[in-house]
Coordinates of C-alpha atoms in Angstrom, one line a residue:
M1 CA 0.0 -0.1 0.0
Y2 CA 2.8 2.5 1.1
T3 CA 6.0 2.7 -0.8
A4 CA 9.5 3.0 0.9
L5 CA 10.6 6.2 1.9
P6 CA 14.0 7.3 0.1
A7 CA 16.9 8.2 2.5
V8 CA 16.7 11.6 3.8
S9 CA 18.9 14.4 5.4
A10 CA 18.5 15.1 9.3
E11 CA 15.9 17.9 8.3
G12 CA 13.9 15.5 6.0
A13 CA 14.0 13.3 9.2
R14 CA 12.4 16.0 11.2
D15 CA 9.9 16.7 8.7
F16 CA 8.5 12.9 8.5
L17 CA 8.7 12.9 12.3
A18 CA 6.6 15.8 12.4
Q19 CA 4.2 14.7 10.0
G20 CA 4.0 11.3 11.8
Q21 CA 3.1 13.1 15.0
L22 CA 0.5 15.0 13.2
H23 CA -1.0 11.8 11.7
S24 CA -1.2 10.4 15.0
L25 CA -3.3 13.4 16.4
L26 CA -5.3 13.2 13.4
G27 CA -5.9 9.3 13.9
A28 CA -7.0 10.5 17.3
I29 CA -9.4 12.9 16.5
L30 CA -10.9 10.8 13.7
G31 CA -11.4 8.0 16.1
L32 CA -13.5 10.3 18.4
Q33 CA -15.5 10.9 15.3
G34 CA -16.2 7.5 14.9
K35 CA -14.4 7.1 11.6
A36 CA -12.7 4.2 12.2
R37 CA -11.1 3.2 8.7
E38 CA -9.7 6.8 8.5
A39 CA -8.2 6.7 12.0
L40 CA -6.7 3.5 11.7
E41 CA -5.1 4.5 8.1
S42 CA -4.0 7.5 9.8
H43 CA -2.2 5.9 12.8
D44 CA -0.7 3.3 10.3
E45 CA 1.0 6.5 8.2
A46 CA 1.9 7.9 11.6
L47 CA 3.5 4.7 12.6
R48 CA 5.3 4.3 9.0
L49 CA 6.5 8.0 8.9
I50 CA 7.9 7.7 12.6
R51 CA 9.8 4.5 12.3
S52 CA 11.2 5.8 9.1
C53 CA 13.1 8.1 11.2
D54 CA 14.0 5.5 14.0
A55 CA 12.6 7.8 16.6
R56 CA 11.5 5.3 19.3
T57 CA 10.2 7.6 22.1
S58 CA 7.6 8.9 19.3
E59 CA 7.4 5.4 18.1
A60 CA 5.9 4.6 21.8
E61 CA 3.6 7.6 22.0
A62 CA 1.9 6.6 18.4
L63 CA 1.8 3.1 19.5
N64 CA -0.1 4.2 22.6
D65 CA -2.3 6.7 20.5
L66 CA -3.0 4.0 18.3
A67 CA -3.9 1.8 21.2
D68 CA -6.2 4.4 22.5
T69 CA -8.1 4.5 19.3
L70 CA -8.6 1.0 19.1
R71 CA -9.9 1.0 22.6
A72 CA -12.3 3.9 21.9
L73 CA -13.4 1.7 18.7
G74 CA -14.2 -1.4 20.9
R75 CA -11.4 -3.5 19.7
A76 CA -10.0 -4.6 23.3
A77 CA -7.7 -7.4 21.8
E78 CA -6.1 -5.3 19.3
S79 CA -5.9 -2.4 21.6
L80 CA -4.1 -4.6 24.5
E81 CA -1.2 -5.4 21.9
R82 CA -0.6 -2.1 20.8
Y83 CA -0.3 -0.8 24.6
K84 CA 1.8 -3.9 25.2
Q85 CA 4.2 -2.9 22.4
G86 CA 4.0 0.8 23.3
L87 CA 4.9 -0.5 26.7
A88 CA 7.6 -2.7 25.6
L89 CA 9.1 0.3 23.6
A90 CA 9.0 2.9 26.2
R91 CA 10.8 1.0 28.6
R92 CA 13.7 0.2 26.4
V93 CA 14.2 4.0 25.7
N94 CA 13.1 4.8 29.5
N95 CA 10.0 6.9 28.6
R96 CA 8.2 6.8 31.7
Y97 CA 5.5 8.8 30.8
Q98 CA 4.7 6.7 27.5
Q99 CA 4.7 3.8 30.1
A100 CA 2.4 5.3 32.6
R101 CA -0.1 5.8 29.2
A102 CA 0.5 2.1 28.3
H103 CA -0.1 0.8 31.9
R104 CA -3.2 3.2 32.2
G105 CA -4.7 1.7 29.0
I106 CA -3.9 -2.0 29.8
A107 CA -5.9 -1.3 32.9
L108 CA -8.8 0.5 31.5
T109 CA -9.0 -2.2 28.8
H110 CA -8.1 -5.7 30.3
Q111 CA -10.5 -7.8 31.2
D112 CA -8.7 -9.8 34.0
D113 CA -9.4 -8.0 37.2
T114 CA -6.3 -8.8 39.0
T115 CA -4.2 -7.6 35.8
A116 CA -6.1 -4.5 35.5
R117 CA -5.5 -3.4 39.1
S118 CA -1.8 -4.2 38.9
H119 CA -1.4 -1.9 35.6
A120 CA -3.2 0.7 37.3
A121 CA -1.5 0.8 40.3
Q122 CA 2.0 0.9 38.0
A123 CA 0.4 3.7 36.2
R124 CA -0.3 5.6 39.3
Q125 CA 3.2 5.3 40.4
L126 CA 4.7 6.2 37.5
Y127 CA 2.2 9.5 37.3
A128 CA 3.1 10.3 40.8
D129 CA 6.7 10.0 40.1
L130 CA 6.6 12.4 37.2
G131 CA 4.6 14.9 39.3
L132 CA 1.2 14.2 37.3
P133 CA -2.0 13.6 38.4
G134 CA -3.0 9.8 38.0
D135 CA -6.5 10.0 39.6
E136 CA -8.5 9.6 36.4
L137 CA -7.6 6.2 36.7
P138 CA -11.1 4.7 37.9
A139 CA -11.5 3.7 41.6
Q140 CA -13.1 0.4 40.5
S141 CA -11.7 -1.9 37.9
V142 CA -13.4 -2.5 34.7
L143 CA -15.2 -5.4 36.0
G144 CA -16.6 -3.2 38.9
T145 CA -14.6 -4.5 42.0
P146 CA -13.3 -2.1 44.1
T147 CA -9.5 -1.7 43.9
P148 CA -7.6 -2.1 47.3
E149 CA -7.4 1.6 47.5
A150 CA -10.9 2.1 47.1
A151 CA -11.9 -0.4 49.2
G152 CA -9.8 0.8 52.3
A153 CA -11.0 4.2 51.8
A154 CA -14.7 2.8 51.9
G155 CA -13.6 0.7 54.9
Q156 CA -14.4 -2.5 53.1
T157 CA -12.1 -5.6 51.8
P158 CA -11.6 -5.7 47.9
S159 CA -14.0 -8.4 47.7
G160 CA -16.9 -6.7 49.3

């Protein structure tokens, strides 16, 4: 579908990176508008452009953006796979913010309660370490069981 990009100068690589980042944002917007096909095409183009620049931090961000769109479109399995790819890449380049985003996405998407809570806790810790709020993570897991923190605040045990 897409042709290979020719070798480019550093300036050209910056242009491809900027274009890739814009395609990633466009994909997110199109996804929010319910334009699934266009959103996914834009995310694919973003990854293609960013990968051509060997910009690993931006690639981790683009994978998380794609995963967010897939989750919003109800494609949980594909979303989890992209979050896991984004998390692995963010760990390799030591990008803690993108690690937190991936953990957050996994927590909001995963069907296993224990796994979801574990990733939520990791996301909260990373956000706290970065001085960022992590309170947008739900006090209850996707399946409705209170997290240990929420249960303790309500004077309950997590099981009831």
